[in-house]
Every structure is written in C-alpha cells, then in structure tokens.
Amino acid sequence: MTQSANPAFYERVSAELADIDAQGLTKPERVIASRQGPVISVNGRDVLNFCANNYLGLAGDERVTQAGIKAQEKWGAGTASVRFICGTLEIHKELERAIADYLGFEDTILFAAAFDANGGIFEPLFSAEDAIVSDSLNHASIIDGVRLCKAKRYRFANSDMADLEAQLKQARADGARDIIIATDGAFSMDGYIGKLDEIRKLADQYNALIMVDDCHATGFLGPKGRGSFAHNGVKVDFVTGTFGKALGGAMGGFICANGDVVSLLKQRARPYLFSNALAPAVCGSSLEAIRIAAGEEGDKLREQLFANAQRFRSKMADAGFDLLPGEHPIIPVMLGDAKLAQDMAARLLELGVYVIGFSFPVVPRGAARIRTQMSAAHTFEQIDQAVAAFTQAGKELGVIA
Ligand SMILES: Cc1ncc(COP(=O)(O)O)c(C=O)c1O
C-alpha cells in the first residue's frame, strides 16, 4: 500500500481506472516472448501478427539487428550526454546525413522519438504572430507540439480542402506573419493518405509552409519509399518521421528540413537540447534499414507489402467486412462498439491471429475497430489464414452473415 498524506488522490486514480475498465476501454499490455515479425510468441503460442508497424518487415531482420550490435560494440551503450555537450558521435552525423539524402532534404535533426520531433518543431520556429493550421485527425504528438507553441491555432476537418482553404483565408485575414499547414502524411487510425497535392496548391496560393508527419509513410509510400509527399509528387518544407516503424522498428525520430531550419532547431528545440542522444545501437540498426529501404531490395519489399494489402483488402471485403477504403497497408476493420472490438480481437487471438481492438480515446466513440497492418514479411498464405480467422470470428460474433 502507498503511504500518503493524501489518500484521496490514490482513491481518485483507482476510481478512474475502474471507470475506464467498466467502459471496456482498458488497453492491457500483451507480453511478446519473441522477436518482432509476422509470427510472434504470445501466451506460449506462435500466432500471426497483424498489428505491428513493421511495414517492410525489417524489425527483427537479422542484418538490421546485427548492425545495431556492431554499432553498440563500437560506440558503447550510449553517450551519457545530450548532443551539444558531449553526445554527438560520428554515427549520429552519419544517420542524419543518410535520412536527409534518402528523403531529399538538406539536413536532419534527430530526436529520441517522433513524438519529440513533433513536440519540438513548432515552438522554436513560430510565435504569436504566426498561424498553425492543423488537420483535425493529426497525431497526438502534433497536437501537443502545437499546444506548446504560441502561434495562433486553426483546425480543419480531416483532409477537407474547402475547410483548409477557409482556415487559411481566416489566418491571412487575421494578419498572420507565417502560416504552417501541419498534417499527417498517412492517418494512423484510418490509413487515409494525406492529400498533399491539393495541400501544396493551397499552400502556394496562401503562401503557407507545409509540415508532414510521415511516421506511417517513410520507407514505403511513394517512389523509393520516400513518403507521402513523394507519393503525391510534391515537395514540402518539413518532414517529421520515426525509425520506430518501417525503418527498422527500433525507435528515434527526426525532422528533415532546410539547412538553416535544422541549425535553428539545434539551438532551440527543447526535446533535442534537454534529452539524451540516440543510442548507438538504434543508429546502427536505422542506418541499415535505410540502406535496405533505399535500394532495390526496398522496391521488392514495397511491391510485396502492397500486394499483401491488396489481397487482404479484397478478400476481407468479399467476406462482408466493413473496411475503410484506401490503398495503405493500414486496413481498419470497422466494428463500432468498443466491447465488440475487444471480443473480436480476443477470439482472433484464440484462432491464432494477434490484432488489437482500438476504441476511444484513440478513435472516436462508436467508431471502434480492429486496425490491421500488413507487412512485406507476411506471405500470401498468412494473409489467407488471417482472412479465414476473421471470417470465423466475424460469423461467431454476428459481425458478418
Ligand atoms: C503519426 C504518428 N506520429 C508520431 C508518432 C510517434 O512516433 P514515435 O514512436 O517515434 O514517438 C506515431 C507513433 O505512434 C505516429 O503514428
């Protein structure tokens, strides 16, 4: 028992937990007893994994793993320092160069996570005279980053270009100095790809900058997997991204931008200035993942990934499931009710398929779903097994006829 002068606080915490549970919204941690991959060990059983952000199948890849080990052997566990004191190793510079070159930007600043990249990008660059125009479905870390910045805030309905234009007009009418449009490149709960071609046109019209969070795009969307902006054939001012998904799955975030912007962020971005440098093992693994993604093998992995996504989508639609439309390897199976999503995920696990039910506050109330995610590492046979398990569970639970 916690000793405290304020037991009421702990009672409030317990009551809130009980309330979350009563609403069927508890998100338990399932412990995995194997490396990340298309097949993982859960509760002592091997099951198919359809909920990792392991788009290229590089998390758990032996080369990516060994590159991390090699980097750790050379550079040790870490720097025990932030970057500007004594925490900048050659491998950090190498990683910054590699991701900037891959995505086609002048320079890069690394962070411990994309959460920090999004938290650190706005406040140093924009102030009360400026405006941030943000998509309503942007990731929580963008929302937090915007909150930390003094710029005036404008919100537009998800990918609604008429609303974006209205907000841009308003920001200009309000006398904004600089305007930045902030959007996810691919929206993580729906798998919708940002309309960056249309956003580009409006940005040009209203003289606005564009920031894209490409956590669910870098490595696999667009030519060479450069991301959502490349997929849409446009350039943007800033890309924030992660090494924790397609690019090896370790962790770590980055902002790619113009050289002076990166130099200024290195002077001012708080999650960079006041947080430890990325661990060498993470840098080594991420470098190897970039090498694979940027090369010919990356093209083959992307081809497989999208073939898998196409197969799963069409077979699940044929089985009668309600899917959100699109082409992204995030394929949400819509269920509506939070409890139903949990029951479905639990039954699927019994049937050997590991997926998670997503409910409020991660998605709107009444829009609970199982978010499936395809990987290049899945075989067609595994995709078909997953569809068969979904079909069985869906029939048992009355989701499909
Ligand atoms: C769109 C988006 N942005 C940012 C993040 C945060 O990434 P990281 O895990 O590197 O902090 C995530 C991860 O959930 C994400 O999906």
Coordinates of C-alpha atoms and ligand atoms in Angstrom, one line a residue:
M1 CA 0.0 0.0 0.0
T2 CA 1.2 3.5 -0.8
Q3 CA 1.9 5.6 2.3
S4 CA 0.5 9.1 1.7
A5 CA -0.8 12.2 3.4
N6 CA -3.3 12.4 0.6
P7 CA -5.2 9.0 0.2
A8 CA -8.0 10.8 -1.7
F9 CA -5.6 11.2 -4.6
Y10 CA -5.0 7.4 -4.8
E11 CA -8.7 6.7 -4.5
R12 CA -9.3 9.1 -7.4
V13 CA -6.7 7.3 -9.5
S14 CA -8.2 3.9 -8.7
A15 CA -11.8 5.1 -9.4
E16 CA -10.7 6.4 -12.8
L17 CA -9.0 3.1 -13.7
A18 CA -12.2 1.3 -12.6
D19 CA -14.3 3.6 -14.8
I20 CA -12.0 3.0 -17.9
D21 CA -12.4 -0.7 -17.3
A22 CA -16.2 -0.5 -16.8
Q23 CA -16.4 1.2 -20.2
G24 CA -14.5 -1.6 -21.8
L25 CA -11.7 0.8 -22.7
T26 CA -8.7 -0.8 -20.8
K27 CA -5.7 -1.4 -23.0
P28 CA -3.8 -4.2 -21.5
E29 CA -0.2 -4.8 -22.4
R30 CA 0.3 -8.2 -24.0
V31 CA 3.7 -9.6 -23.4
I32 CA 5.5 -10.9 -26.5
A33 CA 8.1 -13.6 -26.0
S34 CA 9.9 -13.4 -29.3
R35 CA 11.4 -11.0 -31.8
Q36 CA 9.0 -8.8 -33.8
G37 CA 7.9 -10.4 -37.0
P38 CA 5.0 -11.9 -38.9
V39 CA 4.8 -14.7 -36.4
I40 CA 5.3 -13.9 -32.7
S41 CA 5.0 -15.8 -29.5
V42 CA 2.1 -14.7 -27.3
N43 CA 0.9 -16.6 -24.2
G44 CA 3.2 -19.5 -25.1
R45 CA 1.8 -19.9 -28.6
D46 CA 3.0 -18.8 -32.0
V47 CA 0.5 -16.5 -33.6
L48 CA 0.3 -14.4 -36.8
N49 CA 1.0 -10.8 -36.1
F50 CA -1.2 -8.3 -37.9
C51 CA -0.8 -5.2 -35.8
A52 CA 2.8 -4.1 -36.0
N53 CA 4.1 -1.0 -37.8
N54 CA 6.6 -3.4 -39.4
Y55 CA 5.7 -2.4 -42.9
L56 CA 8.9 -3.6 -44.6
G57 CA 9.4 -6.5 -42.3
L58 CA 12.8 -5.1 -41.1
A59 CA 12.0 -5.1 -37.4
G60 CA 13.7 -8.3 -36.3
D61 CA 15.6 -8.6 -39.6
E62 CA 19.0 -10.2 -38.8
R63 CA 21.0 -7.6 -40.8
V64 CA 19.3 -4.8 -39.0
T65 CA 19.8 -6.5 -35.7
Q66 CA 23.5 -7.2 -36.3
A67 CA 24.1 -3.6 -37.5
G68 CA 22.8 -2.4 -34.1
I69 CA 25.0 -4.9 -32.2
K70 CA 28.0 -3.7 -34.3
A71 CA 27.3 -0.1 -33.6
Q72 CA 26.9 -0.8 -29.9
E73 CA 30.2 -2.7 -29.8
K74 CA 32.0 0.2 -31.4
W75 CA 30.3 3.1 -29.6
G76 CA 29.1 1.6 -26.4
A77 CA 25.7 1.8 -24.9
G78 CA 25.3 5.5 -25.3
T79 CA 26.7 9.0 -24.7
A80 CA 25.5 9.8 -21.2
S81 CA 25.1 13.3 -22.7
V82 CA 22.8 15.4 -24.8
R83 CA 24.0 16.1 -28.3
F84 CA 25.5 19.6 -27.8
I85 CA 27.6 18.7 -24.7
C86 CA 29.5 15.5 -25.5
G87 CA 26.8 13.4 -27.1
T88 CA 27.4 13.8 -30.8
L89 CA 29.1 10.7 -32.2
E90 CA 30.1 10.2 -35.8
I91 CA 27.2 7.7 -36.2
H92 CA 24.7 10.4 -35.3
K93 CA 26.1 12.6 -38.1
E94 CA 26.0 9.5 -40.4
L95 CA 22.4 8.8 -39.6
E96 CA 21.4 12.5 -40.1
R97 CA 23.0 12.5 -43.5
A98 CA 21.6 9.2 -44.5
I99 CA 18.0 10.1 -43.8
A100 CA 18.3 13.6 -45.3
D101 CA 19.7 12.2 -48.5
Y102 CA 17.1 9.4 -48.6
L103 CA 14.2 11.8 -48.3
G104 CA 15.8 14.5 -50.4
F105 CA 16.3 17.3 -47.8
E106 CA 19.3 19.5 -46.9
D107 CA 19.6 18.4 -43.3
T108 CA 18.2 16.4 -40.4
I109 CA 17.9 16.7 -36.6
L110 CA 17.5 13.6 -34.6
F111 CA 15.2 13.1 -31.6
A112 CA 14.6 10.3 -29.1
A113 CA 11.2 9.7 -30.8
A114 CA 9.0 11.2 -33.4
F115 CA 6.8 12.2 -30.5
D116 CA 9.6 14.6 -29.5
A117 CA 10.2 15.7 -33.1
N118 CA 6.6 16.8 -33.3
G119 CA 6.8 18.2 -29.8
G120 CA 9.9 20.2 -30.7
I121 CA 9.3 21.5 -34.2
F122 CA 6.7 24.3 -33.8
E123 CA 7.7 26.3 -30.7
P124 CA 11.2 27.4 -31.9
L125 CA 10.1 28.4 -35.4
F126 CA 6.7 30.1 -34.8
S127 CA 5.4 32.6 -32.4
A128 CA 2.3 34.7 -31.6
E129 CA 2.4 36.5 -35.0
D130 CA 2.2 33.2 -36.8
A131 CA -0.5 30.6 -37.5
I132 CA -0.6 26.8 -37.4
V133 CA -3.4 25.2 -39.5
S134 CA -3.7 21.7 -38.3
D135 CA -5.7 18.7 -39.6
S136 CA -8.3 17.5 -37.1
L137 CA -7.0 13.9 -37.2
N138 CA -3.4 14.7 -36.6
H139 CA -1.4 12.5 -34.3
A140 CA -1.5 13.3 -30.6
S141 CA 2.2 14.4 -30.7
I142 CA 1.4 17.1 -33.3
I143 CA -1.5 18.3 -31.2
D144 CA 0.8 18.5 -28.2
G145 CA 3.5 20.3 -30.2
V146 CA 1.0 22.9 -31.4
R147 CA -0.1 23.4 -27.8
L148 CA 3.5 24.2 -26.8
C149 CA 3.7 26.9 -29.4
K150 CA 2.4 30.5 -29.1
A151 CA 1.2 30.6 -32.7
K152 CA -2.5 31.1 -33.3
R153 CA -4.2 27.8 -33.9
Y154 CA -6.6 26.9 -36.7
R155 CA -8.1 23.4 -37.3
F156 CA -9.5 22.0 -40.5
A157 CA -11.7 18.9 -40.8
N158 CA -9.7 15.8 -41.8
S159 CA -8.5 16.2 -45.4
D160 CA -11.3 18.7 -46.1
M161 CA -9.7 21.0 -48.6
A162 CA -12.6 23.5 -48.6
D163 CA -12.2 23.8 -44.8
L164 CA -8.4 24.1 -45.1
E165 CA -8.9 26.9 -47.5
A166 CA -11.4 28.6 -45.2
Q167 CA -8.9 28.4 -42.3
L168 CA -6.0 29.7 -44.5
K169 CA -8.2 32.6 -45.5
Q170 CA -9.0 33.3 -41.9
A171 CA -5.4 33.1 -40.9
R172 CA -4.4 35.6 -43.6
A173 CA -7.3 37.9 -42.6
D174 CA -6.1 37.7 -39.0
G175 CA -2.8 39.1 -40.2
A176 CA -0.6 36.0 -39.7
R177 CA 3.1 36.5 -40.5
D178 CA 3.9 32.9 -41.4
I179 CA 1.4 30.2 -41.8
I180 CA 2.3 26.5 -41.5
I181 CA -0.1 23.7 -42.5
A182 CA 0.5 20.6 -40.3
T183 CA -0.7 17.2 -41.4
D184 CA -0.1 13.5 -41.1
G185 CA 1.2 12.1 -44.3
A186 CA -0.9 9.0 -43.6
F187 CA -3.5 9.0 -40.8
S188 CA -2.7 6.2 -38.5
M189 CA -6.1 5.1 -37.4
D190 CA -7.8 5.2 -40.8
G191 CA -5.0 4.5 -43.2
Y192 CA -6.0 7.6 -45.3
I193 CA -3.2 9.2 -47.2
G194 CA -2.9 12.9 -46.9
K195 CA -3.9 14.9 -50.0
L196 CA -0.6 16.6 -50.2
D197 CA -1.0 17.5 -53.9
E198 CA -4.1 19.6 -53.1
I199 CA -2.5 20.9 -49.9
R200 CA 0.5 22.0 -51.9
K201 CA -1.7 24.0 -54.3
L202 CA -3.4 25.8 -51.4
A203 CA -0.1 26.4 -49.6
D204 CA 1.2 28.1 -52.8
Q205 CA -2.0 30.1 -53.1
Y206 CA -1.9 31.3 -49.5
N207 CA 1.9 31.5 -49.1
A208 CA 2.0 28.8 -46.4
L209 CA 4.6 26.3 -45.3
I210 CA 3.8 22.6 -45.1
M211 CA 4.8 20.2 -42.3
V212 CA 4.1 16.5 -42.8
D213 CA 4.4 13.7 -40.2
D214 CA 5.3 10.7 -42.3
C215 CA 5.6 8.1 -39.5
H216 CA 3.2 5.8 -41.4
A217 CA 4.8 6.6 -44.8
T218 CA 8.5 6.8 -44.7
G219 CA 10.2 3.8 -46.2
F220 CA 7.2 2.5 -48.2
L221 CA 4.9 5.2 -49.7
G222 CA 5.9 6.8 -53.0
P223 CA 8.9 6.2 -55.2
K224 CA 11.7 4.5 -53.3
G225 CA 9.5 4.8 -50.2
R226 CA 10.4 8.5 -49.7
G227 CA 7.0 9.1 -48.2
S228 CA 3.6 10.7 -48.7
F229 CA 4.9 13.8 -50.3
A230 CA 6.7 11.8 -52.9
H231 CA 3.6 9.6 -53.4
N232 CA 1.7 12.8 -54.2
G233 CA 4.6 14.1 -56.3
V234 CA 5.2 17.3 -54.3
K235 CA 7.8 18.9 -52.1
V236 CA 7.1 20.1 -48.6
D237 CA 9.1 22.2 -46.1
F238 CA 9.4 19.8 -43.1
V239 CA 9.0 16.1 -42.7
T240 CA 8.9 14.5 -39.3
G241 CA 9.4 10.8 -39.0
T242 CA 10.3 7.8 -37.0
F243 CA 12.8 4.9 -37.0
G244 CA 10.4 3.0 -34.9
K245 CA 8.2 1.7 -37.7
A246 CA 9.2 0.8 -41.3
L247 CA 12.8 1.8 -40.9
G248 CA 13.9 -1.0 -38.6
G249 CA 11.4 -0.6 -35.8
A250 CA 13.8 0.4 -33.1
M251 CA 13.0 3.9 -32.0
G252 CA 14.0 7.5 -32.6
G253 CA 12.6 10.4 -34.5
F254 CA 13.8 13.1 -36.9
I255 CA 12.9 16.3 -38.7
C256 CA 14.2 16.7 -42.3
A257 CA 14.2 20.3 -43.5
N258 CA 16.2 23.2 -44.9
G259 CA 19.8 23.5 -43.5
D260 CA 19.2 26.8 -41.6
V261 CA 15.9 25.5 -40.2
V262 CA 17.8 22.4 -38.8
S263 CA 20.5 24.7 -37.5
L264 CA 18.0 26.8 -35.7
L265 CA 16.2 23.8 -34.3
K266 CA 19.5 22.5 -32.9
Q267 CA 19.8 25.8 -31.0
R268 CA 16.2 25.9 -29.7
A269 CA 14.2 22.7 -29.9
R270 CA 13.8 21.6 -26.3
P271 CA 13.4 17.8 -26.7
Y272 CA 16.8 18.0 -28.6
L273 CA 18.6 20.3 -26.1
F274 CA 17.4 18.6 -22.9
S275 CA 17.3 14.9 -23.8
N276 CA 20.0 12.2 -24.3
A277 CA 21.4 11.5 -27.7
L278 CA 20.0 8.4 -29.6
A279 CA 21.7 5.2 -28.5
P280 CA 24.3 3.9 -31.0
A281 CA 22.6 0.6 -31.4
V282 CA 19.5 2.4 -32.6
C283 CA 21.6 4.5 -35.1
G284 CA 23.3 1.4 -36.4
S285 CA 20.0 -0.5 -37.0
S286 CA 18.3 2.5 -38.5
L287 CA 21.2 3.1 -40.9
E288 CA 21.0 -0.5 -42.1
A289 CA 17.2 -0.2 -42.5
I290 CA 17.6 3.0 -44.6
R291 CA 20.2 1.2 -46.8
I292 CA 17.8 -1.6 -47.5
A293 CA 14.7 0.6 -47.9
A294 CA 16.5 3.0 -50.3
G295 CA 17.9 0.2 -52.5
E296 CA 16.5 -2.4 -55.0
E297 CA 15.5 -4.7 -52.1
G298 CA 13.3 -1.9 -50.8
D299 CA 11.5 -1.9 -54.1
K300 CA 10.8 -5.6 -53.8
L301 CA 9.6 -5.2 -50.2
R302 CA 7.3 -2.4 -51.2
E303 CA 5.9 -4.5 -54.0
Q304 CA 5.2 -7.4 -51.6
L305 CA 3.7 -5.1 -49.0
F306 CA 1.2 -3.5 -51.4
A307 CA 0.3 -6.9 -52.9
N308 CA -0.4 -8.2 -49.4
A309 CA -2.5 -5.1 -48.6
Q310 CA -4.5 -5.5 -51.9
R311 CA -5.0 -9.3 -51.2
F312 CA -6.2 -8.7 -47.6
R313 CA -8.5 -5.8 -48.6
S314 CA -10.2 -7.7 -51.4
K315 CA -10.7 -11.0 -49.5
M316 CA -12.0 -9.2 -46.4
A317 CA -14.4 -7.1 -48.4
D318 CA -15.6 -10.3 -50.2
A319 CA -16.2 -11.8 -46.8
G320 CA -18.5 -8.9 -46.0
F321 CA -16.4 -6.8 -43.6
D322 CA -16.8 -3.1 -43.4
L323 CA -13.3 -1.7 -44.2
L324 CA -12.2 1.9 -44.6
P325 CA -11.3 2.3 -48.2
G326 CA -7.8 3.1 -49.5
E327 CA -4.5 1.6 -50.6
H328 CA -2.4 2.0 -47.4
P329 CA -1.2 -1.1 -45.6
I330 CA -3.2 0.1 -42.6
I331 CA -6.6 -1.6 -43.1
P332 CA -9.2 -0.8 -40.4
V333 CA -11.9 -3.4 -39.9
M334 CA -14.8 -1.3 -38.6
L335 CA -16.9 -2.7 -35.7
G336 CA -18.4 0.3 -34.0
D337 CA -18.8 -1.0 -30.5
A338 CA -15.7 -1.0 -28.2
K339 CA -16.7 -4.2 -26.4
L340 CA -17.3 -6.0 -29.7
A341 CA -13.8 -4.9 -31.0
Q342 CA -12.2 -6.3 -27.8
D343 CA -14.2 -9.6 -28.1
M344 CA -13.3 -9.9 -31.7
A345 CA -9.6 -9.4 -31.0
A346 CA -9.7 -11.9 -28.2
R347 CA -11.4 -14.5 -30.4
L348 CA -8.9 -13.9 -33.2
L349 CA -6.1 -14.5 -30.7
E350 CA -7.6 -17.8 -29.8
L351 CA -7.7 -18.5 -33.6
G352 CA -4.0 -17.7 -33.9
V353 CA -4.2 -14.1 -35.2
Y354 CA -2.9 -11.3 -33.0
V355 CA -4.7 -7.9 -33.6
I356 CA -5.9 -5.2 -31.3
G357 CA -9.3 -3.6 -30.8
F358 CA -9.0 0.3 -30.9
S359 CA -11.5 2.3 -29.1
F360 CA -12.0 5.7 -27.5
P361 CA -9.9 7.9 -26.9
V362 CA -7.6 6.5 -29.7
V363 CA -10.6 6.7 -32.1
P364 CA -13.9 8.5 -31.8
R365 CA -16.6 6.9 -29.6
G366 CA -18.7 4.5 -31.6
A367 CA -16.0 4.0 -34.2
A368 CA -14.2 1.1 -32.6
R369 CA -12.2 -1.0 -35.0
I370 CA -9.5 -3.6 -35.4
R371 CA -6.7 -1.9 -37.1
T372 CA -4.9 -4.4 -39.2
Q373 CA -1.5 -3.7 -40.6
M374 CA 0.2 -5.5 -43.4
S375 CA 3.9 -6.3 -43.6
A376 CA 6.2 -7.2 -46.5
A377 CA 7.2 -10.1 -44.3
H378 CA 3.7 -11.7 -44.5
T379 CA 3.2 -14.5 -47.0
F380 CA 0.1 -14.8 -49.1
E381 CA -0.6 -18.0 -47.1
Q382 CA -0.5 -16.0 -43.8
I383 CA -2.8 -13.3 -45.3
D384 CA -5.3 -16.0 -46.3
Q385 CA -5.1 -17.6 -42.8
A386 CA -5.8 -14.2 -41.2
V387 CA -8.9 -13.7 -43.5
A388 CA -10.1 -17.2 -42.6
A389 CA -9.8 -16.4 -38.9
F390 CA -11.5 -13.1 -39.3
T391 CA -14.3 -14.8 -41.2
Q392 CA -14.8 -17.4 -38.5
A393 CA -14.7 -14.9 -35.6
G394 CA -16.9 -12.4 -37.6
K395 CA -19.6 -15.1 -38.1
E396 CA -19.5 -16.2 -34.5
L397 CA -19.9 -12.7 -33.2
G398 CA -22.5 -11.7 -35.7
V399 CA -20.3 -9.1 -37.5
I400 CA -20.8 -10.8 -40.9
A401 CA -23.5 -13.1 -42.1
Ligands
LIG1 C1 1.5 9.6 -37.0 C2 2.5 9.4 -35.8 N1 3.3 10.4 -35.4 C3 4.2 10.2 -34.4 C4 4.3 9.0 -33.8 C5 5.3 8.9 -32.7 O1 6.4 8.1 -33.1 P1 7.5 7.6 -32.1 O2 7.1 6.2 -31.7 O3 8.7 7.6 -32.9 O4 7.5 8.6 -31.0 C6 3.5 8.0 -34.1 C7 3.6 6.7 -33.4 O5 2.6 6.2 -32.9 C8 2.5 8.1 -35.2 O6 1.7 7.2 -35.6

